[in-house]
Amino acid sequence: MSEENLSLLKFLVVEDHDFQRKALIKVLQSLGVQNITEASDGMLALEHFCDAQFSADVIVCDLDMPNMDGMEFIRRLHDIGAKTSLILTSALDKSLISSVETMTRAYGIHLLGGIEKPVTPDKLIEMLRQRKQQATRSPGPKNPTPEAFIIEAAKLKLYEPFFQPKVEIATGQLKGAEALARLRNNDGQFIPPDVFIPVLEKNGLIDDLTWIMLERSAAACLEWQRYPSMKDATVSVNLSLASLSDTDLADRLTKQVITAGLDPKQMILEITESTAMTDVGHCLENLTRLRMKGFGLSIDDYGTGYSSMQQLSRIPFSELKIDRSFVSDITLYPQRQVILASSIDMARRLGLKVVAEGVESIADWNRLKELGCTMAQGYFIAKPMPAADFVQWAAGYTPPQ
């Protein structure tokens, strides 16, 4: 990030220790920051926001302060609807910083990350680089997407699968991909899944999306079989609650996949923990029958549900997929490493493959390799891409070094 870019940003430094505050300001100035406001605690920092002319692009905030600590300050930022990016600084234990990071995201504050003191230029640059990357990403639609378009898109089968690679960590070999639903509006911009999925669920059309994805993902996977390096590649597709409630699901799905020319063992069906907890009778009947017919079953977002171990004990899963919240930046969080190690060991004892989502760096990759994780998925390997691009990417793929 250039000095010119940083010189345009407004910073607010909130730190009660005079020496550390001055030192932090000097570090920012050494990076080219010109507009810096300072405060010795959260209460004084909030007073700046009483001025209608005041704004802060980035707040660098300590946690342990008198009068109003960092946690209350973050809550107050949420209450006043402040639009800013936040960097946390603290000499506290990493686990405490991690808890405050989670709290910050829960309040909807744009968090760049947490830094253990002392704050160095390199640590700050890394955080600010993230802000720049997020700011340069393509914006979403300027206007809310009409529900009518989302509904019509399901009827016209306008939804398309994008594929994110899944790579075996021990060998670096490409083993398959997960199909993720995408929808473009009339301007060619993508409509986020968290926008169209609730609309489909509300209008009873989520099952339609499931079958569109199953059909097109099976066809795409069959196309992969033409390439020697991908003849055994699998495709993972999410199953909706509506689909699992259909007692004819297993037979219908098997027929569709076989008709497309794909062997059921080359398709993995991903079920979220919350989905698998509902309508237990129908779910167990369908999922057991699907496993009998050769499909793989993956428990998705493992660790985010309410009864993970109960699900593993009663559903014949073949794969455990660990949620990205436990994977990203694992080298920075000892607690996450303990949870990961335990989950991987348990899965190995149960004979399950383990897929880690949200792998975003070589450090994540190397630690997962040390822990014995089976497969990785995330931006470190590749972003989701259209079917044609995925085939082209796979042709030029080289394992991470």
Short mmCIF file of C-alpha atoms in Angstrom, two decimals:
data_model
loop_
_atom_site.label_atom_id
_atom_site.label_comp_id
_atom_site.label_asym_id
_atom_site.label_seq_id
_atom_site.Cartn_x
_atom_site.Cartn_y
_atom_site.Cartn_z
CA MET A 1 0.00 0.00 0.00
CA SER A 2 1.53 3.30 -1.08
CA GLU A 3 2.01 6.37 1.09
CA GLU A 4 -0.33 8.23 -1.24
CA ASN A 5 -3.17 5.81 -0.45
CA LEU A 6 -2.59 5.98 3.30
CA SER A 7 -2.36 9.75 3.23
CA LEU A 8 -5.98 9.90 2.10
CA LEU A 9 -7.27 7.88 5.06
CA LYS A 10 -8.46 9.33 8.38
CA PHE A 11 -7.26 7.44 11.47
CA LEU A 12 -8.48 7.49 15.07
CA VAL A 13 -6.05 6.07 17.64
CA VAL A 14 -7.66 5.03 20.94
CA GLU A 15 -5.03 4.11 23.55
CA ASP A 16 -4.83 5.03 27.25
CA HIS A 17 -1.07 4.63 27.63
CA ASP A 18 0.52 7.94 26.57
CA PHE A 19 3.85 6.47 25.46
CA GLN A 20 2.23 3.64 23.47
CA ARG A 21 -0.25 6.04 21.88
CA LYS A 22 2.53 8.39 20.75
CA ALA A 23 4.59 5.43 19.52
CA LEU A 24 1.64 4.12 17.50
CA ILE A 25 1.07 7.54 15.96
CA LYS A 26 4.74 7.67 14.94
CA VAL A 27 4.41 4.24 13.31
CA LEU A 28 1.39 5.44 11.33
CA GLN A 29 3.18 8.61 10.30
CA SER A 30 6.17 6.56 9.15
CA LEU A 31 3.77 4.75 6.81
CA GLY A 32 2.59 8.01 5.29
CA VAL A 33 -0.56 8.59 7.34
CA GLN A 34 -1.27 12.32 7.69
CA ASN A 35 -4.72 12.61 9.25
CA ILE A 36 -4.64 11.18 12.80
CA THR A 37 -6.97 11.92 15.71
CA GLU A 38 -6.16 10.51 19.15
CA ALA A 39 -8.09 9.65 22.33
CA SER A 40 -7.01 8.15 25.65
CA ASP A 41 -10.13 6.00 26.17
CA GLY A 42 -13.39 4.98 24.52
CA MET A 43 -15.43 7.78 26.10
CA LEU A 44 -13.19 10.50 24.69
CA ALA A 45 -13.11 8.72 21.32
CA LEU A 46 -16.92 8.70 21.19
CA GLU A 47 -17.01 12.44 21.83
CA HIS A 48 -15.33 12.97 18.47
CA PHE A 49 -18.31 11.29 16.79
CA CYS A 50 -20.61 13.92 18.31
CA ASP A 51 -19.16 16.29 15.72
CA ALA A 52 -21.15 15.78 12.52
CA GLN A 53 -18.06 16.67 10.49
CA PHE A 54 -15.91 13.98 12.10
CA SER A 55 -15.26 10.63 10.44
CA ALA A 56 -12.65 7.91 10.72
CA ASP A 57 -11.78 5.46 7.96
CA VAL A 58 -9.76 3.31 10.34
CA ILE A 59 -9.83 3.09 14.16
CA VAL A 60 -6.89 1.52 15.96
CA CYS A 61 -8.20 0.67 19.41
CA ASP A 62 -6.75 -0.79 22.60
CA LEU A 63 -8.95 -3.13 24.64
CA ASP A 64 -7.99 -2.59 28.27
CA MET A 65 -8.64 1.11 29.07
CA PRO A 66 -10.13 3.03 32.03
CA ASN A 67 -13.51 4.85 31.96
CA MET A 68 -14.66 3.04 28.82
CA ASP A 69 -12.78 -0.02 27.61
CA GLY A 70 -12.44 -1.19 24.03
CA MET A 71 -15.35 -3.63 24.20
CA GLU A 72 -17.85 -0.99 25.32
CA PHE A 73 -16.46 1.41 22.73
CA ILE A 74 -17.08 -1.19 20.00
CA ARG A 75 -20.65 -1.67 21.22
CA ARG A 76 -21.20 2.09 21.17
CA LEU A 77 -19.83 2.28 17.62
CA HIS A 78 -22.50 -0.23 16.67
CA ASP A 79 -25.19 1.77 18.49
CA ILE A 80 -24.37 4.99 16.60
CA GLY A 81 -24.04 3.18 13.27
CA ALA A 82 -20.43 4.24 12.70
CA LYS A 83 -19.08 3.27 9.28
CA THR A 84 -15.43 2.51 9.83
CA SER A 85 -12.79 -0.21 9.80
CA LEU A 86 -11.35 -1.41 13.11
CA ILE A 87 -7.95 -2.76 14.18
CA LEU A 88 -7.73 -4.11 17.73
CA THR A 89 -4.49 -3.85 19.71
CA SER A 90 -3.80 -5.51 23.04
CA ALA A 91 -1.20 -7.18 25.24
CA LEU A 92 -3.88 -9.61 26.44
CA ASP A 93 -3.91 -13.34 25.73
CA LYS A 94 -4.64 -14.36 22.12
CA SER A 95 -7.79 -16.20 23.18
CA LEU A 96 -9.20 -13.01 24.69
CA ILE A 97 -8.41 -11.02 21.56
CA SER A 98 -10.07 -13.75 19.50
CA SER A 99 -13.24 -13.49 21.61
CA VAL A 100 -13.39 -9.73 21.10
CA GLU A 101 -12.88 -10.20 17.37
CA THR A 102 -15.90 -12.50 17.29
CA MET A 103 -17.90 -9.98 19.34
CA THR A 104 -16.90 -7.17 16.95
CA ARG A 105 -18.13 -9.07 13.92
CA ALA A 106 -21.36 -9.89 15.75
CA TYR A 107 -21.93 -6.15 16.18
CA GLY A 108 -21.47 -5.67 12.43
CA ILE A 109 -18.28 -3.63 12.75
CA HIS A 110 -15.85 -4.05 9.85
CA LEU A 111 -12.91 -5.74 11.57
CA LEU A 112 -9.51 -5.81 9.89
CA GLY A 113 -8.04 -7.93 12.67
CA GLY A 114 -6.28 -7.98 16.02
CA ILE A 115 -2.62 -7.15 16.71
CA GLU A 116 -0.68 -8.19 19.78
CA LYS A 117 1.41 -5.37 21.18
CA PRO A 118 3.90 -4.01 20.35
CA VAL A 119 2.39 -2.69 17.11
CA THR A 120 4.93 -2.71 14.27
CA PRO A 121 4.78 -1.20 10.77
CA ASP A 122 4.67 -4.69 9.19
CA LYS A 123 1.67 -5.73 11.28
CA LEU A 124 -0.22 -2.54 10.42
CA ILE A 125 0.59 -2.76 6.72
CA GLU A 126 -0.84 -6.29 6.59
CA MET A 127 -4.10 -5.15 8.19
CA LEU A 128 -4.40 -2.10 5.95
CA ARG A 129 -3.66 -4.19 2.87
CA GLN A 130 -6.77 -6.24 3.68
CA ARG A 131 -8.83 -3.06 3.79
CA LYS A 132 -7.52 -2.02 0.38
CA GLN A 133 -8.27 -5.43 -1.14
CA GLN A 134 -11.82 -5.40 0.23
CA ALA A 135 -12.40 -1.85 -1.01
CA THR A 136 -11.33 -2.76 -4.56
CA ARG A 137 -13.61 -5.77 -4.89
CA SER A 138 -16.43 -5.44 -7.36
CA PRO A 139 -19.45 -3.83 -5.72
CA GLY A 140 -22.76 -5.61 -5.65
CA PRO A 141 -25.91 -4.36 -7.35
CA LYS A 142 -26.62 -0.72 -6.59
CA ASN A 143 -30.31 -1.38 -6.15
CA PRO A 144 -31.99 -4.21 -4.26
CA THR A 145 -32.81 -7.14 -6.54
CA PRO A 146 -36.58 -7.54 -6.99
CA GLU A 147 -37.93 -10.76 -5.55
CA ALA A 148 -39.78 -11.34 -8.81
CA PHE A 149 -36.46 -11.68 -10.67
CA ILE A 150 -35.10 -14.21 -8.15
CA ILE A 151 -38.30 -16.26 -8.38
CA GLU A 152 -38.42 -16.11 -12.18
CA ALA A 153 -34.75 -17.12 -12.33
CA ALA A 154 -35.59 -20.37 -10.54
CA LYS A 155 -38.40 -21.14 -12.97
CA LEU A 156 -36.14 -20.37 -15.96
CA LYS A 157 -33.18 -22.24 -14.44
CA LEU A 158 -30.88 -19.21 -14.60
CA TYR A 159 -28.89 -20.30 -11.56
CA GLU A 160 -25.46 -21.71 -12.39
CA PRO A 161 -22.88 -23.66 -10.42
CA PHE A 162 -19.45 -22.18 -9.78
CA PHE A 163 -16.81 -24.68 -8.75
CA GLN A 164 -14.21 -24.30 -5.99
CA PRO A 165 -11.43 -26.91 -6.04
CA LYS A 166 -10.82 -29.43 -3.28
CA VAL A 167 -7.18 -30.54 -3.03
CA GLU A 168 -5.62 -33.45 -1.14
CA ILE A 169 -3.14 -31.90 1.28
CA ALA A 170 -0.67 -34.80 1.55
CA THR A 171 -0.11 -35.04 -2.21
CA GLY A 172 -1.36 -31.70 -3.52
CA GLN A 173 -3.54 -33.55 -6.03
CA LEU A 174 -6.85 -32.11 -7.23
CA LYS A 175 -9.63 -34.38 -5.98
CA GLY A 176 -12.78 -32.53 -6.97
CA ALA A 177 -14.76 -29.37 -6.39
CA GLU A 178 -17.74 -27.99 -4.52
CA ALA A 179 -20.59 -26.53 -6.58
CA LEU A 180 -21.76 -23.14 -5.30
CA ALA A 181 -24.93 -21.51 -6.63
CA ARG A 182 -24.54 -18.19 -8.46
CA LEU A 183 -27.08 -15.85 -10.05
CA ARG A 184 -26.42 -12.85 -12.29
CA ASN A 185 -28.91 -10.01 -12.64
CA ASN A 186 -29.77 -8.34 -15.94
CA ASP A 187 -26.67 -6.15 -15.68
CA GLY A 188 -24.40 -9.17 -15.34
CA GLN A 189 -23.65 -8.47 -11.68
CA PHE A 190 -23.81 -11.30 -9.17
CA ILE A 191 -26.60 -11.45 -6.62
CA PRO A 192 -25.19 -12.76 -3.29
CA PRO A 193 -26.54 -16.12 -2.08
CA ASP A 194 -27.59 -14.52 1.21
CA VAL A 195 -29.96 -12.39 -0.89
CA PHE A 196 -31.53 -14.99 -3.19
CA ILE A 197 -31.62 -18.03 -0.87
CA PRO A 198 -34.00 -16.47 1.72
CA VAL A 199 -36.31 -15.42 -1.12
CA LEU A 200 -36.34 -18.94 -2.55
CA GLU A 201 -36.95 -20.43 0.89
CA LYS A 202 -39.80 -18.02 1.60
CA ASN A 203 -41.47 -18.86 -1.70
CA GLY A 204 -40.98 -22.63 -1.49
CA LEU A 205 -38.50 -22.71 -4.37
CA ILE A 206 -35.29 -23.80 -2.63
CA ASP A 207 -35.92 -27.37 -3.78
CA ASP A 208 -35.95 -26.09 -7.37
CA LEU A 209 -32.49 -24.61 -6.83
CA THR A 210 -31.26 -27.93 -5.40
CA TRP A 211 -32.30 -29.85 -8.50
CA ILE A 212 -30.87 -27.24 -10.87
CA MET A 213 -27.54 -27.54 -9.06
CA LEU A 214 -27.65 -31.35 -9.00
CA GLU A 215 -28.38 -31.57 -12.72
CA ARG A 216 -25.74 -29.09 -13.83
CA SER A 217 -23.10 -30.25 -11.38
CA ALA A 218 -23.48 -33.87 -12.54
CA ALA A 219 -23.10 -32.74 -16.17
CA ALA A 220 -20.00 -30.70 -15.30
CA CYS A 221 -18.39 -33.57 -13.38
CA LEU A 222 -19.06 -35.92 -16.30
CA GLU A 223 -17.22 -33.45 -18.55
CA TRP A 224 -14.22 -33.59 -16.20
CA GLN A 225 -13.97 -37.34 -16.74
CA ARG A 226 -12.64 -36.69 -20.26
CA TYR A 227 -9.37 -35.43 -18.78
CA PRO A 228 -6.95 -38.08 -17.43
CA SER A 229 -5.96 -35.99 -14.41
CA MET A 230 -9.62 -35.67 -13.36
CA LYS A 231 -11.08 -39.06 -14.19
CA ASP A 232 -11.74 -39.78 -10.49
CA ALA A 233 -12.68 -36.21 -9.45
CA THR A 234 -15.84 -35.77 -7.38
CA VAL A 235 -18.34 -32.94 -7.23
CA SER A 236 -19.96 -31.78 -3.97
CA VAL A 237 -23.50 -30.37 -3.97
CA ASN A 238 -25.52 -28.93 -1.09
CA LEU A 239 -28.82 -30.60 -0.20
CA SER A 240 -31.66 -28.46 1.09
CA LEU A 241 -34.01 -29.26 3.95
CA ALA A 242 -36.91 -29.35 1.49
CA SER A 243 -35.15 -32.05 -0.53
CA LEU A 244 -34.41 -34.17 2.54
CA SER A 245 -38.08 -34.12 3.49
CA ASP A 246 -38.99 -35.86 0.23
CA THR A 247 -39.13 -39.63 0.84
CA ASP A 248 -38.52 -40.27 -2.88
CA LEU A 249 -35.34 -38.19 -2.88
CA ALA A 250 -32.82 -41.04 -2.99
CA ASP A 251 -34.46 -42.78 -5.94
CA ARG A 252 -35.02 -39.55 -7.86
CA LEU A 253 -31.48 -38.34 -7.28
CA THR A 254 -29.91 -41.68 -8.20
CA LYS A 255 -31.93 -41.85 -11.40
CA GLN A 256 -30.95 -38.31 -12.39
CA VAL A 257 -27.25 -38.85 -11.77
CA ILE A 258 -27.10 -42.20 -13.55
CA THR A 259 -29.12 -40.82 -16.48
CA ALA A 260 -26.54 -38.04 -16.77
CA GLY A 261 -23.89 -40.76 -17.07
CA LEU A 262 -22.25 -40.14 -13.69
CA ASP A 263 -21.51 -42.79 -11.07
CA PRO A 264 -23.15 -41.85 -7.71
CA LYS A 265 -19.81 -42.44 -5.94
CA GLN A 266 -18.47 -39.39 -7.79
CA MET A 267 -20.99 -37.08 -6.12
CA ILE A 268 -20.80 -35.90 -2.51
CA LEU A 269 -23.92 -34.47 -0.93
CA GLU A 270 -23.28 -31.79 1.69
CA ILE A 271 -25.72 -31.44 4.58
CA THR A 272 -25.45 -28.63 7.12
CA GLU A 273 -25.69 -29.56 10.78
CA SER A 274 -28.85 -27.50 11.29
CA THR A 275 -30.50 -29.18 8.31
CA ALA A 276 -29.68 -32.66 9.51
CA MET A 277 -31.25 -31.94 12.90
CA THR A 278 -34.75 -31.39 11.55
CA ASP A 279 -37.31 -34.00 10.47
CA VAL A 280 -35.02 -36.74 11.77
CA GLY A 281 -37.01 -39.73 10.45
CA HIS A 282 -37.12 -38.62 6.82
CA CYS A 283 -33.55 -37.34 6.95
CA LEU A 284 -32.15 -40.63 8.25
CA GLU A 285 -34.11 -42.70 5.74
CA ASN A 286 -32.97 -40.57 2.81
CA LEU A 287 -29.36 -40.19 3.88
CA THR A 288 -28.90 -43.88 4.67
CA ARG A 289 -30.41 -44.88 1.32
CA LEU A 290 -28.19 -42.39 -0.53
CA ARG A 291 -25.09 -43.86 1.12
CA MET A 292 -26.26 -47.35 0.16
CA LYS A 293 -26.49 -46.21 -3.45
CA GLY A 294 -22.90 -44.96 -3.39
CA PHE A 295 -23.16 -41.22 -2.78
CA GLY A 296 -20.74 -39.60 -0.39
CA LEU A 297 -22.22 -37.63 2.51
CA SER A 298 -20.51 -34.64 4.04
CA ILE A 299 -21.46 -32.89 7.27
CA ASP A 300 -20.97 -29.27 6.25
CA ASP A 301 -19.90 -26.35 8.46
CA TYR A 302 -18.85 -28.76 11.19
CA GLY A 303 -18.55 -27.08 14.57
CA THR A 304 -21.21 -24.41 14.00
CA GLY A 305 -24.27 -26.52 14.85
CA TYR A 306 -25.74 -27.52 18.18
CA SER A 307 -25.09 -31.25 18.32
CA SER A 308 -22.20 -32.15 16.03
CA MET A 309 -21.29 -35.41 17.76
CA GLN A 310 -24.90 -36.55 17.83
CA GLN A 311 -25.11 -36.05 14.06
CA LEU A 312 -21.93 -38.04 13.50
CA SER A 313 -23.25 -40.90 15.63
CA ARG A 314 -26.57 -41.33 13.81
CA ILE A 315 -25.92 -40.33 10.18
CA PRO A 316 -23.61 -42.38 7.88
CA PHE A 317 -21.31 -39.53 6.84
CA SER A 318 -18.20 -40.19 4.75
CA GLU A 319 -16.71 -36.72 5.08
CA LEU A 320 -16.44 -34.03 7.73
CA LYS A 321 -16.13 -30.45 6.52
CA ILE A 322 -14.70 -28.05 9.08
CA ASP A 323 -16.13 -24.53 8.97
CA ARG A 324 -13.84 -21.70 7.83
CA SER A 325 -14.22 -19.95 11.18
CA PHE A 326 -11.95 -22.62 12.69
CA VAL A 327 -9.49 -22.70 9.77
CA SER A 328 -8.55 -19.20 8.60
CA ASP A 329 -5.37 -17.88 10.23
CA ILE A 330 -5.12 -20.96 12.45
CA THR A 331 -1.44 -20.34 13.19
CA LEU A 332 -2.46 -17.21 15.08
CA TYR A 333 -4.99 -18.93 17.35
CA PRO A 334 -3.83 -21.84 19.57
CA GLN A 335 -7.44 -22.63 20.58
CA ARG A 336 -8.45 -23.19 16.97
CA GLN A 337 -5.50 -25.52 16.49
CA VAL A 338 -6.61 -27.62 19.45
CA ILE A 339 -10.17 -27.82 18.09
CA LEU A 340 -8.89 -28.71 14.63
CA ALA A 341 -6.50 -31.37 15.92
CA SER A 342 -9.28 -32.98 17.99
CA SER A 343 -11.75 -32.91 15.09
CA ILE A 344 -9.23 -34.40 12.65
CA ASP A 345 -8.26 -37.13 15.10
CA MET A 346 -11.90 -38.00 15.79
CA ALA A 347 -12.71 -38.10 12.08
CA ARG A 348 -9.74 -40.37 11.40
CA ARG A 349 -10.93 -42.79 14.08
CA LEU A 350 -14.39 -42.76 12.50
CA GLY A 351 -12.95 -43.43 9.05
CA LEU A 352 -13.99 -40.04 7.65
CA LYS A 353 -12.14 -37.75 5.29
CA VAL A 354 -11.68 -34.19 6.61
CA VAL A 355 -12.04 -31.10 4.42
CA ALA A 356 -10.92 -27.72 5.75
CA GLU A 357 -12.79 -24.74 4.30
CA GLY A 358 -11.41 -21.21 4.22
CA VAL A 359 -7.73 -22.05 3.63
CA GLU A 360 -6.31 -18.67 2.67
CA SER A 361 -2.54 -18.85 3.14
CA ILE A 362 0.48 -21.13 2.93
CA ALA A 363 0.65 -20.96 6.73
CA ASP A 364 -2.89 -22.40 6.96
CA TRP A 365 -1.97 -25.10 4.43
CA ASN A 366 1.23 -26.13 6.22
CA ARG A 367 -0.43 -26.32 9.65
CA LEU A 368 -3.30 -28.43 8.27
CA LYS A 369 -0.73 -30.73 6.69
CA GLU A 370 1.02 -31.12 10.06
CA LEU A 371 -2.32 -31.94 11.69
CA GLY A 372 -3.08 -34.64 9.12
CA CYS A 373 -6.10 -32.97 7.49
CA THR A 374 -7.22 -34.78 4.33
CA MET A 375 -8.25 -31.98 1.98
CA ALA A 376 -8.26 -28.20 1.69
CA GLN A 377 -10.59 -25.74 0.01
CA GLY A 378 -10.22 -21.96 -0.09
CA TYR A 379 -8.82 -18.89 -1.79
CA PHE A 380 -5.23 -20.09 -1.28
CA ILE A 381 -5.99 -22.75 -3.88
CA ALA A 382 -8.57 -20.94 -6.03
CA LYS A 383 -11.80 -18.95 -5.89
CA PRO A 384 -15.07 -20.46 -7.17
CA MET A 385 -15.26 -20.27 -10.97
CA PRO A 386 -17.59 -21.19 -13.86
CA ALA A 387 -17.43 -24.76 -15.17
CA ALA A 388 -15.42 -23.90 -18.29
CA ASP A 389 -12.91 -21.85 -16.30
CA PHE A 390 -12.56 -24.67 -13.78
CA VAL A 391 -11.56 -27.14 -16.50
CA GLN A 392 -9.02 -24.66 -17.85
CA TRP A 393 -7.69 -23.96 -14.36
CA ALA A 394 -7.39 -27.68 -13.62
CA ALA A 395 -5.39 -28.24 -16.81
CA GLY A 396 -2.73 -25.81 -15.61
CA TYR A 397 -2.91 -26.64 -11.92
CA THR A 398 0.31 -27.25 -9.99
CA PRO A 399 0.32 -28.40 -6.34
CA PRO A 400 1.14 -25.78 -3.66
CA GLN A 401 4.82 -25.70 -2.69
#
